[in-house]
Coordinates of C-alpha atoms and ligand atoms in Angstrom, one line a residue:
X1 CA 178.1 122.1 103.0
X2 CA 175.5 123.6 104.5
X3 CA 176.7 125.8 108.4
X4 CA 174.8 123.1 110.4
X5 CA 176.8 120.1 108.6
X6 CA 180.1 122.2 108.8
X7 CA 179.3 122.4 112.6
X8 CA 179.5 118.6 112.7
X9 CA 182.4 118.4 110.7
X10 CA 184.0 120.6 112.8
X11 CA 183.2 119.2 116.2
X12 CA 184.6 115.6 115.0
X13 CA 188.1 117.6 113.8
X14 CA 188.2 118.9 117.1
X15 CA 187.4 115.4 118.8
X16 CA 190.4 114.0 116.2
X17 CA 193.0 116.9 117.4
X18 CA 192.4 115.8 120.5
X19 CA 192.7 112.3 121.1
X20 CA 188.7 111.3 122.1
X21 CA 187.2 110.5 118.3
X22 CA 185.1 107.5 118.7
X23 CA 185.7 105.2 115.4
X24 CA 183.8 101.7 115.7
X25 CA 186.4 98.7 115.6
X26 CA 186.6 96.4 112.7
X27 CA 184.9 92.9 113.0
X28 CA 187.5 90.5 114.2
X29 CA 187.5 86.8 112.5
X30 CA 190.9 85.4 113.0
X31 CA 190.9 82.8 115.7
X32 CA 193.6 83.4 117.3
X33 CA 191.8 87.3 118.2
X34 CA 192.1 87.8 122.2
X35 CA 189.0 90.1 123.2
X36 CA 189.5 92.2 126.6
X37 CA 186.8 94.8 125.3
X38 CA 183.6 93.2 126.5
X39 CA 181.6 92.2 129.4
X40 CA 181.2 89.1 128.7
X41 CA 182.1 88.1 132.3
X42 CA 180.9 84.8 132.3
X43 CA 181.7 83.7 128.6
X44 CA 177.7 82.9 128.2
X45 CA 177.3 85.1 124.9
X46 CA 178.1 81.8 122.9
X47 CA 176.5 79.3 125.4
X48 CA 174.5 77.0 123.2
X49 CA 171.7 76.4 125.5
X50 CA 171.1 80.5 126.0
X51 CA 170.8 80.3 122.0
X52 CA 167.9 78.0 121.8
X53 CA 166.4 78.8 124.9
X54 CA 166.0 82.3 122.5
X55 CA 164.8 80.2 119.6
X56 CA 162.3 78.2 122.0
X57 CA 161.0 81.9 123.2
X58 CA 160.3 82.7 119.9
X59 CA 158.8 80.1 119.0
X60 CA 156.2 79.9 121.7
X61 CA 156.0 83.7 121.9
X62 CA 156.8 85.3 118.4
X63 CA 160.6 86.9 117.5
X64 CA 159.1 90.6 118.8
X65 CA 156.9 91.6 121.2
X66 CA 154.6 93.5 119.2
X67 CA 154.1 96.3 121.2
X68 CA 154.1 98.0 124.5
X69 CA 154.0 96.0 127.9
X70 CA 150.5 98.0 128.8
X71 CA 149.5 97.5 124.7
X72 CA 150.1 94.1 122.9
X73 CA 153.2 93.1 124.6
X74 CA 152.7 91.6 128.0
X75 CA 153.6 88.1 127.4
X76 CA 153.7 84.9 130.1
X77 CA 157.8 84.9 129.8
X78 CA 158.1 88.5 130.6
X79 CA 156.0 88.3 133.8
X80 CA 157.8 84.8 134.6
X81 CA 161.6 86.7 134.6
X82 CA 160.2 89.0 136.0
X83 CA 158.8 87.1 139.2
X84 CA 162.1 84.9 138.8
X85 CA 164.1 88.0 139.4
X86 CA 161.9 89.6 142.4
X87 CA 161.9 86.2 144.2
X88 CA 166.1 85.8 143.9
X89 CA 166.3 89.4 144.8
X90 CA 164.6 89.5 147.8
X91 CA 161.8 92.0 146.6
X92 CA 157.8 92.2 145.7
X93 CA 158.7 92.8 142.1
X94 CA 160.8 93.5 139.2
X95 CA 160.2 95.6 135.6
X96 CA 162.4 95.0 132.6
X97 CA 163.5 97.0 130.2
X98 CA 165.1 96.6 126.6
X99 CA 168.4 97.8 128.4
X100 CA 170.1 99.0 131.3
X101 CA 170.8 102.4 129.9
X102 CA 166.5 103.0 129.0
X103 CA 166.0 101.1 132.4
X104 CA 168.2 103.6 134.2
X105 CA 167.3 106.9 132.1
X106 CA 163.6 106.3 132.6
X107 CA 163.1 104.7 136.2
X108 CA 165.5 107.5 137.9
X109 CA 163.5 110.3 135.6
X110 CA 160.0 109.0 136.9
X111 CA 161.3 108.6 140.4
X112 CA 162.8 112.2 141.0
X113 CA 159.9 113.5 139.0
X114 CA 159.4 116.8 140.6
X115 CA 155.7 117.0 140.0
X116 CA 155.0 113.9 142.1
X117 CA 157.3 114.7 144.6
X118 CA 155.9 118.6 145.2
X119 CA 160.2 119.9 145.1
X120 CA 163.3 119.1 143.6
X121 CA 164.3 116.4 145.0
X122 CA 167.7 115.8 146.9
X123 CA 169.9 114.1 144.8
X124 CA 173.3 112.2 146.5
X125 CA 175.4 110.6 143.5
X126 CA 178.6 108.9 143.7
X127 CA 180.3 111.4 141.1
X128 CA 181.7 108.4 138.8
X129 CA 178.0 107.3 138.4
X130 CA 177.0 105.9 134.8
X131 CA 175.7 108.5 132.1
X132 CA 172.6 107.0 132.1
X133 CA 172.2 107.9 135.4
X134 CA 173.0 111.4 135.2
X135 CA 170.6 111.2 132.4
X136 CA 167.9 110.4 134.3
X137 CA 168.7 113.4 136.6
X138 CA 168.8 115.6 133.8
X139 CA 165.8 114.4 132.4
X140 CA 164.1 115.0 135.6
X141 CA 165.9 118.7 136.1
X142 CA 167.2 117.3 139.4
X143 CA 170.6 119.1 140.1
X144 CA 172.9 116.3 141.7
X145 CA 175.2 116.7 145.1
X146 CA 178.2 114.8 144.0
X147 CA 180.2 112.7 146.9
X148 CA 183.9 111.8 146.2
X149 CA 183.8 108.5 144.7
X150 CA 182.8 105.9 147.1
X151 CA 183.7 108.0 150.0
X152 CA 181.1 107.4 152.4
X153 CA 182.2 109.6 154.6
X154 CA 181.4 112.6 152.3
X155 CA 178.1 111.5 151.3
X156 CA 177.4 111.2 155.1
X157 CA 178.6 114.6 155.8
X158 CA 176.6 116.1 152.7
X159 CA 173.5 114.3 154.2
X160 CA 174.2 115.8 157.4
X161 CA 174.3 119.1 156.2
X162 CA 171.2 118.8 154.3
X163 CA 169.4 117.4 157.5
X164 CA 167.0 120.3 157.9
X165 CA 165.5 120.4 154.7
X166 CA 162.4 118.7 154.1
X167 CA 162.4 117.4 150.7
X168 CA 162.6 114.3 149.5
X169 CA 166.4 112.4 149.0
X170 CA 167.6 110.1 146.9
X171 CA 171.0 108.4 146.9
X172 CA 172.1 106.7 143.5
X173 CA 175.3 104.6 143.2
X174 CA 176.7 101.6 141.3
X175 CA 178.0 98.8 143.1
X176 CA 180.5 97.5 140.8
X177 CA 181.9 100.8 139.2
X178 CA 182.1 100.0 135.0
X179 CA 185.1 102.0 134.5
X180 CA 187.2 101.3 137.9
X181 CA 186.2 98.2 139.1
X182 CA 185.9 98.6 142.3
X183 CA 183.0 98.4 144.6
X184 CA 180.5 100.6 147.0
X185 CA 179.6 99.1 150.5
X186 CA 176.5 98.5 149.4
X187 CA 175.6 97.6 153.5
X188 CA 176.8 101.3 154.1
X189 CA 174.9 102.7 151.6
X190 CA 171.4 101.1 153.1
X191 CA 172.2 101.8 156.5
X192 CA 172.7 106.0 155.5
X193 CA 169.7 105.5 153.3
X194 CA 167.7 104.5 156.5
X195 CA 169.6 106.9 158.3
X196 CA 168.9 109.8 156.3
X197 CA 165.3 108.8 155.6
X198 CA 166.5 108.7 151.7
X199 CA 165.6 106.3 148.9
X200 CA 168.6 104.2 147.8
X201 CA 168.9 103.3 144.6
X202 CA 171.9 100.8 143.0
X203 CA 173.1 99.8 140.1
X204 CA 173.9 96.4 139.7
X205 CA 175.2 96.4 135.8
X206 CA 178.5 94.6 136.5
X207 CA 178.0 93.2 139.7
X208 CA 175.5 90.6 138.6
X209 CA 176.3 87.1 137.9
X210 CA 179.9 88.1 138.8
X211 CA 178.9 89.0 143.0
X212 CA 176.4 87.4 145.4
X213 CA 176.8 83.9 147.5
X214 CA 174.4 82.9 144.3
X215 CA 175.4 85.3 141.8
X216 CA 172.6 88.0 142.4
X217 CA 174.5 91.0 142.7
X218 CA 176.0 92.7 145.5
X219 CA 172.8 93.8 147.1
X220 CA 172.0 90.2 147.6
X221 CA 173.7 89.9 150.6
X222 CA 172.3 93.0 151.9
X223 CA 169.5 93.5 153.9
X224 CA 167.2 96.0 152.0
X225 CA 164.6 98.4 152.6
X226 CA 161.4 97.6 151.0
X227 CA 162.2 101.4 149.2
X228 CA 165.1 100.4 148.1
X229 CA 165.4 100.0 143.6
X230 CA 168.1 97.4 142.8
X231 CA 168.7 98.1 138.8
X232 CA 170.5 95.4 136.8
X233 CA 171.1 94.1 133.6
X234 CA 170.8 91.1 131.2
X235 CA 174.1 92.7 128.4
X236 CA 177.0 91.8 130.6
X237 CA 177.6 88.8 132.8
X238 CA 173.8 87.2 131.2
X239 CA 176.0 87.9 127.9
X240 CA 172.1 89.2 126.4
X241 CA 170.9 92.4 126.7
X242 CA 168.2 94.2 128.5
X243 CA 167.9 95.7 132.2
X244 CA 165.6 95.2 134.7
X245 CA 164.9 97.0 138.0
X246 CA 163.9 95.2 141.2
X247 CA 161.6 97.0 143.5
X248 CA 158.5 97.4 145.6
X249 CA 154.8 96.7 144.3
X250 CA 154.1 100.0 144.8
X251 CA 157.4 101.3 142.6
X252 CA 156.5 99.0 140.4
X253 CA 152.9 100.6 139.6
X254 CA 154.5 103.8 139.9
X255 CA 157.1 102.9 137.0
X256 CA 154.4 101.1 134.7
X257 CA 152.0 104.5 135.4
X258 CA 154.9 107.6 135.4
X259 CA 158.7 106.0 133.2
X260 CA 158.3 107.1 129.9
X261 CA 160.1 104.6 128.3
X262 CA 158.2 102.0 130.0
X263 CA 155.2 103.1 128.3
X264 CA 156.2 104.6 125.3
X265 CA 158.6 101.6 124.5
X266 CA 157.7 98.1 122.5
X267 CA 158.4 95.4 125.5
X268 CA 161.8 93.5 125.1
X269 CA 161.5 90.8 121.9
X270 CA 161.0 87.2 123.9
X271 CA 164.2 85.8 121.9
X272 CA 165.8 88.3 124.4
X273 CA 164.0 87.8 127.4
X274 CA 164.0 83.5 126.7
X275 CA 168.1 83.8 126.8
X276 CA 167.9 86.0 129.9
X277 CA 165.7 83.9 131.6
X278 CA 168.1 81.0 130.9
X279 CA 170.7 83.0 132.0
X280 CA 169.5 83.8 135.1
X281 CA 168.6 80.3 136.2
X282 CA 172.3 79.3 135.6
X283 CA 173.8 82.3 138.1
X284 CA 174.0 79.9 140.9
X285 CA 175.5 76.8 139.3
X286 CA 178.6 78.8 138.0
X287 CA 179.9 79.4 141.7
X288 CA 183.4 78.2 140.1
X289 CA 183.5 80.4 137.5
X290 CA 183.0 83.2 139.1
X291 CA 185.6 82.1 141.9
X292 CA 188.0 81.7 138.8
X293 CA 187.0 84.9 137.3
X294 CA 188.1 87.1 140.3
X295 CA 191.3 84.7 140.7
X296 CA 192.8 85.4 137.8
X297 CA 192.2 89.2 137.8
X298 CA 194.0 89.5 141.4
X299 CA 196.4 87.5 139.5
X300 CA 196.4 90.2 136.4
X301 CA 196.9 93.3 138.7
X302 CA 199.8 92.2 140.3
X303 CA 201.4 91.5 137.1
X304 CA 200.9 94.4 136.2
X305 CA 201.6 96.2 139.2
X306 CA 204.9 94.5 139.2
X307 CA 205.1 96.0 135.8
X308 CA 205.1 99.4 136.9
X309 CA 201.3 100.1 135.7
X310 CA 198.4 102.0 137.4
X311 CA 195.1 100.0 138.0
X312 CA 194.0 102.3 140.3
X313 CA 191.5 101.1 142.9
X314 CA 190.3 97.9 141.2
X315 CA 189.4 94.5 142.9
X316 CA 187.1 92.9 140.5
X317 CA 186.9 91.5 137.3
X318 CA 187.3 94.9 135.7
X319 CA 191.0 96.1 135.7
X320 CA 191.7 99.7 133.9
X321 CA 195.5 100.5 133.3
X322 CA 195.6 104.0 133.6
X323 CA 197.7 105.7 131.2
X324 CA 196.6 109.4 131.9
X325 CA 196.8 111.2 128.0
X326 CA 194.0 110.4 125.9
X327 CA 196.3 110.0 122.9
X328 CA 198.7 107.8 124.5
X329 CA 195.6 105.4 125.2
X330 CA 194.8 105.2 121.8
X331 CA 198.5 104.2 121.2
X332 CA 198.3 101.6 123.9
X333 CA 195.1 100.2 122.6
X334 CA 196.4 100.3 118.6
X335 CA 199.5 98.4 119.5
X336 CA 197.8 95.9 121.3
X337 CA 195.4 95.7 118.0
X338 CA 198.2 94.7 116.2
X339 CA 198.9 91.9 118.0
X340 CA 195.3 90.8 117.4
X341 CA 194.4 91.8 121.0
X342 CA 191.4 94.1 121.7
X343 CA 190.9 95.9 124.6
X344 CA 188.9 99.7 125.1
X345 CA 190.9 103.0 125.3
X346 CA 188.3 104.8 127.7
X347 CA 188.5 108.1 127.2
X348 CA 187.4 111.5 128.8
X349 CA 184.0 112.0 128.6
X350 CA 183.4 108.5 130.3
X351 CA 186.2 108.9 132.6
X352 CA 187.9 111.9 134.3
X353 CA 190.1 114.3 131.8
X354 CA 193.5 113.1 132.6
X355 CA 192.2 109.4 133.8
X356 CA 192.3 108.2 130.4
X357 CA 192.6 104.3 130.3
X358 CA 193.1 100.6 128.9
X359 CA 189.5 98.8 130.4
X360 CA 190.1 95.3 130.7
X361 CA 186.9 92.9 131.3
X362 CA 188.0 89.9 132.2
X363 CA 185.9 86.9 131.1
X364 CA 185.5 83.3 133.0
X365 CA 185.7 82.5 129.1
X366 CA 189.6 83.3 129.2
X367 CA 192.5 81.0 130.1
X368 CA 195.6 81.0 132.0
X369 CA 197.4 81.5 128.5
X370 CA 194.9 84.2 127.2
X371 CA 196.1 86.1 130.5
X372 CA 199.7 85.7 130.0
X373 CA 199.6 86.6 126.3
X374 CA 198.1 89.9 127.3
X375 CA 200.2 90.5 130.4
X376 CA 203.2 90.2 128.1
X377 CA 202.0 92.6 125.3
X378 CA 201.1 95.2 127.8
X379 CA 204.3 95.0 129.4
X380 CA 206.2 95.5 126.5
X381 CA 203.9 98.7 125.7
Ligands
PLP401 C1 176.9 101.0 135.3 C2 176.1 100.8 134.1 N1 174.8 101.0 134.1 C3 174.0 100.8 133.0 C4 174.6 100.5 131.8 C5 173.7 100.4 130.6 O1 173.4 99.0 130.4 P1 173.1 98.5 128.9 O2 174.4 98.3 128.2 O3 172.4 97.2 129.1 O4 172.3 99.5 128.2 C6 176.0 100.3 131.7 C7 176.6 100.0 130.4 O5 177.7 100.0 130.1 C8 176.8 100.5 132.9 O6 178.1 100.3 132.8

């Protein structure tokens, strides 16, 4: 073995001693298989009419898009989500991307690019923010000031205390955190943004379809700015894939001139973008489900509460049960396996040392009985 390959070797027998190597699970096929490890929030992955609205799209438009957006690969259906998307949230325009995490890494790099902006830029993050965030930051060379997780009162005192300087800010949050489930006052977060003079910019990942009086997200009953970015995505309530960010005009030329991965990126295929598109026409029809959705997970943490467990500050459709010990998760999560129930063991780096957890994404696609089974199992951990 050569030293770099025994470098490798060596870095995944240090991951295995302790606790945090990543193995990919085994296809499931029995029926009876209960799946807790997906974001699947509004069980549309399977919906028929998303699967041939894909086959229609690629029909009418080809299975890929052939090339870049700015090249060969501008079709009608991507400008049509994308003017579907600016008009239900409340904005001039929208850009998609062939995910969230390329729509977050590049947007957030092109919008703290130093160059443009003449300094580093000031960067306020909630400090539980998504790694392709904190990408984006890195990619940029922005150094981020971290708040306490959704404690607005921090951020408000670090924006304070950065009053006299004259560059440029930024504030970057999610609305529904992925690995906590709980939420940012997104209402809060626009009022310091206007406040502070900053540009606010949120991540909407799992709050859309699930949030909203139609199912747009949490900023959708929020008065924005006309600076203010709302990212989202297509791969977790839409039950595609994808991301999109909705923006100004201007933000929009700037993205389709300065985000790398705009440019440098074959536009999403239109099978993709056709599902999406379906999928986002549906949001507001599926006001039950979602009402359902969040019903039964107030339901699930108090079952489990009751049952002694830890899911810390969640009050969404996400519920962790925090175990604490990376190795004990991966108990947790291999006993459950065994009674054909998968749920993810979320382990440090995505989460805090010491915060290791069960993640539970709860789907509108579950029953009463699906709930119970998996209460039980847990409960007898
Ligand atoms: C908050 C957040 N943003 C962005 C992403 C990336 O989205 P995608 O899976 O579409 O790449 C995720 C994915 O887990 C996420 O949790």
């Amino acid at each position: 073995m050569t030293d770099l390959l025994r470098r490798y070797s060596d870095s995944l027998a240090v991951l295995e001693r302790d606790g945090l190597l990543r193995r990919l699970p085994a296809p499931e096929t029995s029926p009876d298989f209960l799946d807790f490890s997906g974001n699947d929030y509004l069980g549309l992955a399977r919906r028929p009419e998303l699967v041939e609205a894909a086959a229609v799209a690629g029909r009418v438009h080809g299975a890929g898009a052939t090339g870049s957006r700015l090249l060969s690969g501008n079709t009608p259906l991507h400008e049509a989500l994308e003017a579907r998307i600016a008009l239900d949230k409340g904005t001039d325009a929208a850009l998609v991307f062939s995910s969230g995490y390329q729509a977050n890494a590049t947007c957030i790099a092109a919008l703290l690019d130093k160059g443009v902006l003449g300094a580093e830029p000031l960067v306020f993050a909630d400090r539980l923010n998504h790694a392709s965030m904190h990408l984006g930051c890195t990619l940029a060379g922005a150094r981020q000031i971290r708040y306490r997780h959704l404690d607005l009162a921090h951020l408000q005192a670090l924006l304070e205390r950065h009053q006299e300087d004259r560059r440029p800010r930024v504030i970057l949050s999610e609305t529904v955190f992925g690995m906590d489930g709980d939420m940012a006052d997104a209402a809060r977060l626009q009022a310091l943004a206007l406040r502070y003079g900053a540009l606010l910019y949120l991540d909407e990942a799992h709050a859309t379809g699930v949030f909203g009086p139609r199912g747009y997200g949490l900023a959708e009953a929020v008065d924005l700015a006309p600076g203010t970015v709302v990212m989202g995505t297509f791969s977790k309530a839409l039950g595609v894939s994808g991301g999109y960010v909705a923006c100004s005009a201007l933000v929009r030329d700037y993205l389709v001139n300065k985000a790398g991965g705009f440019i440098f990126s074959t536009a999403p295929s239109p099978l993709v973008l056709g599902a999406a598109l379906r999928a986002w026409e549906l949001l507001p029809e599926l006001t039950r489900e979602r009402s359902a959705l969040l019903l039964r997970a107030a339901r699930l943490r108090l079952g489990l509460r009751e049952a002694g467990l830890d899911t810390g500050t969640s009050s969404t459709h996400i519920v962790p049960v925090i175990l604490g010990s990376a190795q004990r998760t991966v108990q947790a999560r291999d006993a459950l396996s065994a009674q054909g129930i998968r749920v993810a063991a979320v382990r440090p780096p995505t989460v805090p040392k010491g915060a290791s957890r069960l993640r539970l994404g709860l789907s509108a696609a579950h029953s009463d009985q699906d709930l119970q089974r998996l209460l039980e199992a847990l409960r007898s951990l």
